[in-house]
Amino acid sequence: MEHFLEVGLSIIATGATGVFSYLVYRLKKHEERKDREDELRRQEALKTEQRRQAEYDNLRTALLALTHDRILQDYRYYKRNGKISTQDLGTINKLYAAYHALGGNGTITAIHDKILELPIKDGD
């Protein structure tokens, strides 16, 4: 009878070890799958951020070009007229500040300096 008890306990121990090993295996596979999914999410988040950054850079470049063009057009207009109003000068100064805040170079600085030299219209 004792022999049957030893055999039974041995079978139970072997079975428990097998079940435990299987559970550890499944847990490891689950964690590996979760890690792969997390990595895919990180990669997608990185791609999304890269797309957003590229879009931001493109918008910044376009805004910089438009601001540059606007200041240049205004300069040509006011140079032709020979005078500028204080209100228009204020608008150009705001555009000029935005242009440089966006990373504009010194090309417009010379134009802005010329605009500042224009006579101010009377009554404005």
mmCIF file with all atom_site columns, N, CA, C and O in Angstrom, residues 74-84 89 92 111-121:
data_model
loop_
_atom_site.group_PDB
_atom_site.id
_atom_site.type_symbol
_atom_site.label_atom_id
_atom_site.label_alt_id
_atom_site.label_comp_id
_atom_site.label_asym_id
_atom_site.label_entity_id
_atom_site.label_seq_id
_atom_site.pdbx_PDB_ins_code
_atom_site.Cartn_x
_atom_site.Cartn_y
_atom_site.Cartn_z
_atom_site.occupancy
_atom_site.B_iso_or_equiv
_atom_site.pdbx_formal_charge
_atom_site.auth_seq_id
_atom_site.auth_comp_id
_atom_site.auth_asym_id
_atom_site.auth_atom_id
_atom_site.pdbx_PDB_model_num
ATOM 1  N N  . ASP A 1 74  ? 4.535  94.608  -49.479 1.00 0.00 ? 74  ASP A N  1
ATOM 2  C CA . ASP A 1 74  ? 4.200  95.863  -48.793 1.00 0.00 ? 74  ASP A CA 1
ATOM 3  C C  . ASP A 1 74  ? 5.288  96.907  -49.021 1.00 0.00 ? 74  ASP A C  1
ATOM 4  O O  . ASP A 1 74  ? 4.990  98.085  -49.261 1.00 0.00 ? 74  ASP A O  1
ATOM 5  N N  . TYR A 1 75  ? 6.518  96.484  -48.940 1.00 0.00 ? 75  TYR A N  1
ATOM 6  C CA . TYR A 1 75  ? 7.628  97.425  -49.168 1.00 0.00 ? 75  TYR A CA 1
ATOM 7  C C  . TYR A 1 75  ? 7.517  98.042  -50.562 1.00 0.00 ? 75  TYR A C  1
ATOM 8  O O  . TYR A 1 75  ? 7.625  99.266  -50.723 1.00 0.00 ? 75  TYR A O  1
ATOM 9  N N  . ARG A 1 76  ? 7.307  97.219  -51.562 1.00 0.00 ? 76  ARG A N  1
ATOM 10 C CA . ARG A 1 76  ? 7.206  97.726  -52.941 1.00 0.00 ? 76  ARG A CA 1
ATOM 11 C C  . ARG A 1 76  ? 6.038  98.710  -53.066 1.00 0.00 ? 76  ARG A C  1
ATOM 12 O O  . ARG A 1 76  ? 6.165  99.748  -53.726 1.00 0.00 ? 76  ARG A O  1
ATOM 13 N N  . TYR A 1 77  ? 4.919  98.376  -52.459 1.00 0.00 ? 77  TYR A N  1
ATOM 14 C CA . TYR A 1 77  ? 3.742  99.238  -52.523 1.00 0.00 ? 77  TYR A CA 1
ATOM 15 C C  . TYR A 1 77  ? 4.007  100.584 -51.854 1.00 0.00 ? 77  TYR A C  1
ATOM 16 O O  . TYR A 1 77  ? 3.752  101.643 -52.433 1.00 0.00 ? 77  TYR A O  1
ATOM 17 N N  . TYR A 1 78  ? 4.518  100.550 -50.614 1.00 0.00 ? 78  TYR A N  1
ATOM 18 C CA . TYR A 1 78  ? 4.726  101.799 -49.888 1.00 0.00 ? 78  TYR A CA 1
ATOM 19 C C  . TYR A 1 78  ? 5.892  102.613 -50.463 1.00 0.00 ? 78  TYR A C  1
ATOM 20 O O  . TYR A 1 78  ? 5.883  103.842 -50.400 1.00 0.00 ? 78  TYR A O  1
ATOM 21 N N  . LYS A 1 79  ? 6.861  101.955 -51.041 1.00 0.00 ? 79  LYS A N  1
ATOM 22 C CA . LYS A 1 79  ? 7.966  102.672 -51.692 1.00 0.00 ? 79  LYS A CA 1
ATOM 23 C C  . LYS A 1 79  ? 7.435  103.436 -52.899 1.00 0.00 ? 79  LYS A C  1
ATOM 24 O O  . LYS A 1 79  ? 7.787  104.600 -53.121 1.00 0.00 ? 79  LYS A O  1
ATOM 25 N N  . ARG A 1 80  ? 6.543  102.799 -53.651 1.00 0.00 ? 80  ARG A N  1
ATOM 26 C CA . ARG A 1 80  ? 5.931  103.450 -54.811 1.00 0.00 ? 80  ARG A CA 1
ATOM 27 C C  . ARG A 1 80  ? 5.094  104.663 -54.382 1.00 0.00 ? 80  ARG A C  1
ATOM 28 O O  . ARG A 1 80  ? 5.120  105.701 -55.025 1.00 0.00 ? 80  ARG A O  1
ATOM 29 N N  . ASN A 1 81  ? 4.364  104.495 -53.276 1.00 0.00 ? 81  ASN A N  1
ATOM 30 C CA . ASN A 1 81  ? 3.528  105.592 -52.776 1.00 0.00 ? 81  ASN A CA 1
ATOM 31 C C  . ASN A 1 81  ? 4.335  106.654 -52.048 1.00 0.00 ? 81  ASN A C  1
ATOM 32 O O  . ASN A 1 81  ? 3.869  107.760 -51.862 1.00 0.00 ? 81  ASN A O  1
ATOM 33 N N  . GLY A 1 82  ? 5.505  106.271 -51.563 1.00 0.00 ? 82  GLY A N  1
ATOM 34 C CA . GLY A 1 82  ? 6.379  107.231 -50.916 1.00 0.00 ? 82  GLY A CA 1
ATOM 35 C C  . GLY A 1 82  ? 6.080  107.483 -49.447 1.00 0.00 ? 82  GLY A C  1
ATOM 36 O O  . GLY A 1 82  ? 6.813  108.200 -48.789 1.00 0.00 ? 82  GLY A O  1
ATOM 37 N N  . LYS A 1 83  ? 5.002  106.935 -48.924 1.00 0.00 ? 83  LYS A N  1
ATOM 38 C CA . LYS A 1 83  ? 4.634  107.145 -47.524 1.00 0.00 ? 83  LYS A CA 1
ATOM 39 C C  . LYS A 1 83  ? 3.955  105.878 -46.982 1.00 0.00 ? 83  LYS A C  1
ATOM 40 O O  . LYS A 1 83  ? 3.475  105.053 -47.753 1.00 0.00 ? 83  LYS A O  1
ATOM 41 N N  . ILE A 1 84  ? 3.888  105.815 -45.646 1.00 0.00 ? 84  ILE A N  1
ATOM 42 C CA . ILE A 1 84  ? 3.231  104.683 -44.991 1.00 0.00 ? 84  ILE A CA 1
ATOM 43 C C  . ILE A 1 84  ? 2.485  105.216 -43.762 1.00 0.00 ? 84  ILE A C  1
ATOM 44 O O  . ILE A 1 84  ? 2.945  106.162 -43.105 1.00 0.00 ? 84  ILE A O  1
ATOM 45 N N  . LEU A 1 89  ? 2.440  100.537 -40.677 1.00 0.00 ? 89  LEU A N  1
ATOM 46 C CA . LEU A 1 89  ? 3.783  100.293 -40.157 1.00 0.00 ? 89  LEU A CA 1
ATOM 47 C C  . LEU A 1 89  ? 3.723  99.326  -38.963 1.00 0.00 ? 89  LEU A C  1
ATOM 48 O O  . LEU A 1 89  ? 4.566  98.427  -38.846 1.00 0.00 ? 89  LEU A O  1
ATOM 49 N N  . ILE A 1 92  ? 3.258  95.849  -40.329 1.00 0.00 ? 92  ILE A N  1
ATOM 50 C CA . ILE A 1 92  ? 4.512  95.347  -40.899 1.00 0.00 ? 92  ILE A CA 1
ATOM 51 C C  . ILE A 1 92  ? 5.484  94.957  -39.782 1.00 0.00 ? 92  ILE A C  1
ATOM 52 O O  . ILE A 1 92  ? 6.171  93.934  -39.877 1.00 0.00 ? 92  ILE A O  1
ATOM 53 N N  . ILE A 1 111 ? 14.991 95.022  -45.861 1.00 0.00 ? 111 ILE A N  1
ATOM 54 C CA . ILE A 1 111 ? 13.726 95.549  -46.389 1.00 0.00 ? 111 ILE A CA 1
ATOM 55 C C  . ILE A 1 111 ? 12.973 96.280  -45.281 1.00 0.00 ? 111 ILE A C  1
ATOM 56 O O  . ILE A 1 111 ? 12.443 97.379  -45.489 1.00 0.00 ? 111 ILE A O  1
ATOM 57 N N  . HIS A 1 112 ? 12.939 95.684  -44.099 1.00 0.00 ? 112 HIS A N  1
ATOM 58 C CA . HIS A 1 112 ? 12.252 96.301  -42.964 1.00 0.00 ? 112 HIS A CA 1
ATOM 59 C C  . HIS A 1 112 ? 12.900 97.649  -42.621 1.00 0.00 ? 112 HIS A C  1
ATOM 60 O O  . HIS A 1 112 ? 12.202 98.639  -42.348 1.00 0.00 ? 112 HIS A O  1
ATOM 61 N N  . ASP A 1 113 ? 14.214 97.687  -42.640 1.00 0.00 ? 113 ASP A N  1
ATOM 62 C CA . ASP A 1 113 ? 14.918 98.943  -42.367 1.00 0.00 ? 113 ASP A CA 1
ATOM 63 C C  . ASP A 1 113 ? 14.524 100.023 -43.383 1.00 0.00 ? 113 ASP A C  1
ATOM 64 O O  . ASP A 1 113 ? 14.342 101.192 -43.022 1.00 0.00 ? 113 ASP A O  1
ATOM 65 N N  . LYS A 1 114 ? 14.385 99.622  -44.634 1.00 0.00 ? 114 LYS A N  1
ATOM 66 C CA . LYS A 1 114 ? 13.976 100.585 -45.675 1.00 0.00 ? 114 LYS A CA 1
ATOM 67 C C  . LYS A 1 114 ? 12.537 101.054 -45.438 1.00 0.00 ? 114 LYS A C  1
ATOM 68 O O  . LYS A 1 114 ? 12.215 102.220 -45.677 1.00 0.00 ? 114 LYS A O  1
ATOM 69 N N  . ILE A 1 115 ? 11.688 100.156 -44.985 1.00 0.00 ? 115 ILE A N  1
ATOM 70 C CA . ILE A 1 115 ? 10.298 100.534 -44.678 1.00 0.00 ? 115 ILE A CA 1
ATOM 71 C C  . ILE A 1 115 ? 10.284 101.553 -43.539 1.00 0.00 ? 115 ILE A C  1
ATOM 72 O O  . ILE A 1 115 ? 9.532  102.540 -43.574 1.00 0.00 ? 115 ILE A O  1
ATOM 73 N N  . LEU A 1 116 ? 11.124 101.355 -42.540 1.00 0.00 ? 116 LEU A N  1
ATOM 74 C CA . LEU A 1 116 ? 11.185 102.277 -41.400 1.00 0.00 ? 116 LEU A CA 1
ATOM 75 C C  . LEU A 1 116 ? 11.662 103.666 -41.806 1.00 0.00 ? 116 LEU A C  1
ATOM 76 O O  . LEU A 1 116 ? 11.356 104.652 -41.127 1.00 0.00 ? 116 LEU A O  1
ATOM 77 N N  . GLU A 1 117 ? 12.388 103.747 -42.898 1.00 0.00 ? 117 GLU A N  1
ATOM 78 C CA . GLU A 1 117 ? 12.887 105.040 -43.383 1.00 0.00 ? 117 GLU A CA 1
ATOM 79 C C  . GLU A 1 117 ? 11.825 105.827 -44.150 1.00 0.00 ? 117 GLU A C  1
ATOM 80 O O  . GLU A 1 117 ? 11.997 107.022 -44.392 1.00 0.00 ? 117 GLU A O  1
ATOM 81 N N  . LEU A 1 118 ? 10.725 105.177 -44.540 1.00 0.00 ? 118 LEU A N  1
ATOM 82 C CA . LEU A 1 118 ? 9.683  105.862 -45.308 1.00 0.00 ? 118 LEU A CA 1
ATOM 83 C C  . LEU A 1 118 ? 9.004  106.933 -44.444 1.00 0.00 ? 118 LEU A C  1
ATOM 84 O O  . LEU A 1 118 ? 8.813  106.741 -43.241 1.00 0.00 ? 118 LEU A O  1
ATOM 85 N N  . PRO A 1 119 ? 8.600  108.007 -45.061 1.00 0.00 ? 119 PRO A N  1
ATOM 86 C CA . PRO A 1 119 ? 7.869  109.034 -44.317 1.00 0.00 ? 119 PRO A CA 1
ATOM 87 C C  . PRO A 1 119 ? 6.498  108.512 -43.876 1.00 0.00 ? 119 PRO A C  1
ATOM 88 O O  . PRO A 1 119 ? 5.888  107.693 -44.549 1.00 0.00 ? 119 PRO A O  1
ATOM 89 N N  . ILE A 1 120 ? 6.035  109.000 -42.717 1.00 0.00 ? 120 ILE A N  1
ATOM 90 C CA . ILE A 1 120 ? 4.732  108.601 -42.187 1.00 0.00 ? 120 ILE A CA 1
ATOM 91 C C  . ILE A 1 120 ? 3.671  109.524 -42.787 1.00 0.00 ? 120 ILE A C  1
ATOM 92 O O  . ILE A 1 120 ? 3.862  110.741 -42.857 1.00 0.00 ? 120 ILE A O  1
ATOM 93 N N  . LYS A 1 121 ? 2.548  108.929 -43.199 1.00 0.00 ? 121 LYS A N  1
ATOM 94 C CA . LYS A 1 121 ? 1.426  109.714 -43.739 1.00 0.00 ? 121 LYS A CA 1
ATOM 95 C C  . LYS A 1 121 ? 0.879  110.608 -42.651 1.00 0.00 ? 121 LYS A C  1
ATOM 96 O O  . LYS A 1 121 ? 0.758  110.194 -41.491 1.00 0.00 ? 121 LYS A O  1
#
